Short mmCIF file of C-alpha atoms and ligand atoms in Angstrom, two decimals:
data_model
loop_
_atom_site.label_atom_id
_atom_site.label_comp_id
_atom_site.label_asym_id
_atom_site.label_seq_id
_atom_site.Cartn_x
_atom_site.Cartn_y
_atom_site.Cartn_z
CA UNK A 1 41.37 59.57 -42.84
CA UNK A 2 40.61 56.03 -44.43
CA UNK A 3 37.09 55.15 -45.18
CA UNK A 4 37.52 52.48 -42.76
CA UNK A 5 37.93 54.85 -39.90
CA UNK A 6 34.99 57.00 -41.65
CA UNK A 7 33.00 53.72 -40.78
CA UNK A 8 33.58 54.02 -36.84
CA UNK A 9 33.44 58.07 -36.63
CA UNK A 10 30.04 57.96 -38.61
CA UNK A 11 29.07 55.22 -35.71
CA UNK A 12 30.02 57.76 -33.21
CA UNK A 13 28.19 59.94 -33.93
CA UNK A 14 24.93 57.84 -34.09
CA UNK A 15 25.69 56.98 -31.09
CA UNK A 16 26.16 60.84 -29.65
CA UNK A 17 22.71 61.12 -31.31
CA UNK A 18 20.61 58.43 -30.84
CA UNK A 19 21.94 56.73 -27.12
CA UNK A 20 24.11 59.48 -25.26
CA UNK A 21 21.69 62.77 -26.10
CA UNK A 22 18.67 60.15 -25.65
CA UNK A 23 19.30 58.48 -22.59
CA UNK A 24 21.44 61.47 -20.41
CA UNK A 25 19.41 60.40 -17.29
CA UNK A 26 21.13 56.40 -17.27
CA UNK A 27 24.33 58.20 -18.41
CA UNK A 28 24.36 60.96 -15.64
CA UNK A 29 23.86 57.49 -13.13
CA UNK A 30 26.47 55.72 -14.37
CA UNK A 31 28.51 58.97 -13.69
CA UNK A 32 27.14 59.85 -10.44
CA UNK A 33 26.84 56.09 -8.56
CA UNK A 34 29.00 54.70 -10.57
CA UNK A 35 28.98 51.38 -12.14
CA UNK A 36 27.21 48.60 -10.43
CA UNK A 37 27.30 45.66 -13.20
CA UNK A 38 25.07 42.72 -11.94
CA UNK A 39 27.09 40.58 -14.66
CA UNK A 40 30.97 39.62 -15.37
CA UNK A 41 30.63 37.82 -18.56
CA UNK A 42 34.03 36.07 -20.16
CA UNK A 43 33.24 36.16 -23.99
CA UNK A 44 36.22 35.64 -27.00
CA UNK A 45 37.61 38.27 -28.95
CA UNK A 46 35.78 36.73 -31.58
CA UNK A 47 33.67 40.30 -33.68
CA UNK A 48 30.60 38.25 -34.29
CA UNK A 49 30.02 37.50 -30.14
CA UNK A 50 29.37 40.57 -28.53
CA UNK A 51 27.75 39.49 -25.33
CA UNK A 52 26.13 43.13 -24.64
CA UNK A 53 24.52 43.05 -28.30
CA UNK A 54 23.14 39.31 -27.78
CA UNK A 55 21.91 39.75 -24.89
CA UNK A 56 20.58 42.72 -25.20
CA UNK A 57 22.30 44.83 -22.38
CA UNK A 58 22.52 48.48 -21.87
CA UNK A 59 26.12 50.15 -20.39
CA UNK A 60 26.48 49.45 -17.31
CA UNK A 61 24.91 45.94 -16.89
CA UNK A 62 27.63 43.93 -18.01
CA UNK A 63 31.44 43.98 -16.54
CA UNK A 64 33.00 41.97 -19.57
CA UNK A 65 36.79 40.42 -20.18
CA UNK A 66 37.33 39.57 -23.34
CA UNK A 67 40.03 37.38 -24.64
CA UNK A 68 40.44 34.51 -27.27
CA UNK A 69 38.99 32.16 -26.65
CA UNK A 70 36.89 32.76 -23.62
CA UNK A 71 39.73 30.80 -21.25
CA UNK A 72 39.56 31.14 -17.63
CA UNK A 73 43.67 30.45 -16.94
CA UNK A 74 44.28 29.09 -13.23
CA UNK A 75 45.13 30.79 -10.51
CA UNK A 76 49.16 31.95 -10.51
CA UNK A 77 50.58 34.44 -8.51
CA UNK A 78 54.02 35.16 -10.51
CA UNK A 79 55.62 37.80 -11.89
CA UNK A 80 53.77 37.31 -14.97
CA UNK A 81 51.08 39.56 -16.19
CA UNK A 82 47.31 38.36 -15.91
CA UNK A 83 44.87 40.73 -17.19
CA UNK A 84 41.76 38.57 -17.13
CA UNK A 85 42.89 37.15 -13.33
CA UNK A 86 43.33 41.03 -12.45
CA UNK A 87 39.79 41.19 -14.47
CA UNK A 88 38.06 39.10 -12.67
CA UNK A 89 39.45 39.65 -8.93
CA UNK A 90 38.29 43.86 -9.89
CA UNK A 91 35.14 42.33 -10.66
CA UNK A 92 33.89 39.95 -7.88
CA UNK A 93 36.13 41.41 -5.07
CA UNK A 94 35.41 44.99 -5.80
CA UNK A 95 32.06 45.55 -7.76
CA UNK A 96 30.53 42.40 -5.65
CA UNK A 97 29.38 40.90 -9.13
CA UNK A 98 27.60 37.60 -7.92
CA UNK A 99 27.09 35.99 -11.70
CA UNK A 100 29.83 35.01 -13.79
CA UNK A 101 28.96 33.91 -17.45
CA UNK A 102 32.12 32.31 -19.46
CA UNK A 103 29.97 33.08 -22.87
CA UNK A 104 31.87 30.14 -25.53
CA UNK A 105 30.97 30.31 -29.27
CA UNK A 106 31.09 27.83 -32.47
CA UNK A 107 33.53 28.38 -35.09
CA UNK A 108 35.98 29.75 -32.05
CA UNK A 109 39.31 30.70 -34.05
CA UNK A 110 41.35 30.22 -30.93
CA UNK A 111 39.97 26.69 -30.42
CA UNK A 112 40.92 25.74 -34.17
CA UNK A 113 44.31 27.28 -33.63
CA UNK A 114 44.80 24.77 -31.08
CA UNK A 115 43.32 21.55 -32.53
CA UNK A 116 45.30 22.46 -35.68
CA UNK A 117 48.68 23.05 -33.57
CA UNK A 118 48.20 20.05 -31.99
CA UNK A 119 47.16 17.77 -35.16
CA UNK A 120 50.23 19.79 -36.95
CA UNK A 121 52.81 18.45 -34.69
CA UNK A 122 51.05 16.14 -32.16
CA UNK A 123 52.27 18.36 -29.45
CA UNK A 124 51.61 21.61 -28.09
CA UNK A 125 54.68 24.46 -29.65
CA UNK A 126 55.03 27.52 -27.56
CA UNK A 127 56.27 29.57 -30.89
CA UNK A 128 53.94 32.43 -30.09
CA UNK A 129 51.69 34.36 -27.25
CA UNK A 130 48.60 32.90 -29.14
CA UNK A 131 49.67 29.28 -29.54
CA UNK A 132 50.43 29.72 -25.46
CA UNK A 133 47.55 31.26 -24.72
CA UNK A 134 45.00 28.54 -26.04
CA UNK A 135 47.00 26.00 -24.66
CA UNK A 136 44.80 26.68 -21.21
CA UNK A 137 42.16 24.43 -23.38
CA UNK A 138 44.74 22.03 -23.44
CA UNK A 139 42.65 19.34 -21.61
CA UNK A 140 39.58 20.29 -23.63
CA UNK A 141 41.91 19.38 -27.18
CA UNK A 142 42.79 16.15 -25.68
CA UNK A 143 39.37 14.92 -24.99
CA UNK A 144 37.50 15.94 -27.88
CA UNK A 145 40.79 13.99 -30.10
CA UNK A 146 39.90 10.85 -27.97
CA UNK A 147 36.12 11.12 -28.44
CA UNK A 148 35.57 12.27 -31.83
CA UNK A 149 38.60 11.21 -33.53
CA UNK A 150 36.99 10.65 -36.72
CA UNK A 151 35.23 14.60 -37.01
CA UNK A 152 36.05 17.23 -38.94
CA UNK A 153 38.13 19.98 -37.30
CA UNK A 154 35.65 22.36 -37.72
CA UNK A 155 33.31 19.94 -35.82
CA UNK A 156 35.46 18.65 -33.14
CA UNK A 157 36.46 22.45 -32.68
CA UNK A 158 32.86 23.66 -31.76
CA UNK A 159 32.44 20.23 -28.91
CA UNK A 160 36.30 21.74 -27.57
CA UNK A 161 34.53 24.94 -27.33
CA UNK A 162 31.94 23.63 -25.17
CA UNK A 163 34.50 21.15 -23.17
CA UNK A 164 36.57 23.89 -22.47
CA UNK A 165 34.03 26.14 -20.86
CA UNK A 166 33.84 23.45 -17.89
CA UNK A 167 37.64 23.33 -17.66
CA UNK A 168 37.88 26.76 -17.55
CA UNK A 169 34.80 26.73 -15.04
CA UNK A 170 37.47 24.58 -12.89
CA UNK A 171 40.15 26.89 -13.24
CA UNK A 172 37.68 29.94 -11.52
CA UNK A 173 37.50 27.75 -8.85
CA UNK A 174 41.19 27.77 -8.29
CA UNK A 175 40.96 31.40 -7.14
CA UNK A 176 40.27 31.72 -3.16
CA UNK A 177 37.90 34.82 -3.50
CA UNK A 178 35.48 32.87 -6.22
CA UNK A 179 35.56 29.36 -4.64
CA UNK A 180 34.43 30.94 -1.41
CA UNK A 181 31.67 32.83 -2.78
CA UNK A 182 30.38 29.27 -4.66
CA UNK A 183 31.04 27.12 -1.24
CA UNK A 184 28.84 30.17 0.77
CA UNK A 185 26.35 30.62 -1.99
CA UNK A 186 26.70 34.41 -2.77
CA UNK A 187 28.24 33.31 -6.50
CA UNK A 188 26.73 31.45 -9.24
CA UNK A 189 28.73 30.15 -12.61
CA UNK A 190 27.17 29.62 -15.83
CA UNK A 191 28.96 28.37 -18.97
CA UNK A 192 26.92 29.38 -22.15
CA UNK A 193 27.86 28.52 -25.70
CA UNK A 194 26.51 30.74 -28.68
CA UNK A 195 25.67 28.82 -31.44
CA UNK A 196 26.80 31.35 -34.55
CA UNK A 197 24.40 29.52 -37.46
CA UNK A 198 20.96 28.72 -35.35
CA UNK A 199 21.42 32.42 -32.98
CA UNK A 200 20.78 30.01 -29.61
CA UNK A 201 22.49 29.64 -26.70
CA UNK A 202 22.87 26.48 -24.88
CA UNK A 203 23.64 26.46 -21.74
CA UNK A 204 25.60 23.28 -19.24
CA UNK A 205 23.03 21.69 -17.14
CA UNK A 206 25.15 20.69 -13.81
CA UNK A 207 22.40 18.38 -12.65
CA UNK A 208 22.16 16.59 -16.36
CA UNK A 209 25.51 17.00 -16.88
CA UNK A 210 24.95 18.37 -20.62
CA UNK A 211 24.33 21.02 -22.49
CA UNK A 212 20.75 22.56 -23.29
CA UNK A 213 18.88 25.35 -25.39
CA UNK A 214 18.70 28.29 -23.15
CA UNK A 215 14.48 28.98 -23.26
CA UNK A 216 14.12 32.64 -23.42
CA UNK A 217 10.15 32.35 -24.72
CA UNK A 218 9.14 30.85 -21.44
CA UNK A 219 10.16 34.09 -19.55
CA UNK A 220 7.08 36.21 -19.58
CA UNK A 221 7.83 38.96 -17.49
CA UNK A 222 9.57 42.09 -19.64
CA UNK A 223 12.51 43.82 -18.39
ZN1 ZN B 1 36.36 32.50 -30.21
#
């Protein structure tokens, strides 16, 4: 076995020790109701943005599709296969999850893939399932190259991050089952970035219009 894999096992069994043999009684729940996640949270692939490690969640609180880049595609019944659309309609249509959290992040390697395709050839290529994929932020690369033409990549990468979190807030909309749970208020959407150097979030204000530091220091109630 590689010492890589040593790595994980050695995790395991920290985690047999110190969270399954510690805490049977939320395990035995979770096996006996069920889940019953409050939370769907969209987060990237990304290994430095877990959601359940920053924000502090224990299994079973958060339902969680992860893909690069944190996209939201629309709504497209083909004979394609859509794992975060099958994601998502498992999540609000059969758990009854009434929060959905598209959880963006700086440095985003699927965003730079993008604004580097595009500066590359000044067009979108469909060469690979990746370079496809991102494309969903499409809109996001075209405004952030019209604002900020003048920014470094790395720079106009993190604003795409947080200009394609509303596009991608858009495209939920474009499925029946979550635009009817916004227009009767039983859903609410919230598009959080995770700033990587400072360890905030800043959430979209949809009254300002703009993002904002999400205050956790305020909250004075514990858990
Ligand atoms: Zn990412």
């Amino acid at each position: 076995m590689s010492k890589e894999i040593d790595y994980l096992i050695k995790g395991y069994k920290n985690f047999r020790q110190q969270y399954f043999e510690k805490d049977k009684a939320l395990y035995k729940n979770l096996v006996t109701i069920g889940q019953q996640p409050k939370y769907l949270v969209v987060a990237c692939s990304d290994s430095r943005v877990d959601p359940a490690i920053i924000l502090d969640c224990k299994p079973g609180d958060l339902f969680v599709i992860r893909n690069v880049a944190n996209l939201i595609p629309p709504c497209e019944f083909d004979s394609h296969y859509h794992g975060t659309s099958a994601a998502l309609e498992f999540g609000i249509c059969d758990l009854g999850i009434r929060d959905i959290i598209i959880l963006g992040h700086s440095q985003c390697g699927g965003i730079t893939a993008l604004l580097e395709n595009y500066k590359k050839s000044k067009s979108f290529t469909m060469n690979s399932f990746l370079s496809q994929w991102v494309e969903i932020a499409k809109p996001a690369c075209h405004q952030v190259i019209n604002d900020h033409p003048n920014l470094s990549t790395p720079d106009q990468a993190d604003i795409c991050a947080q200009h394609s979190l509303l596009y991608s807030l858009e495209n939920l909309n474009t499925f029946s089952w979550i635009k009817e749970g916004i227009d009767n208020g039983t859903l609410s959407l919230h598009a959080w970035y995770f700033d990587l150097n400072t360890g905030k979030i800043h959430f979209f204000h949809p009254e300002y219009q703009k993002f904002e530091v999400l205050d956790c220091y305020s909250e004075k109630e514990s858990r």
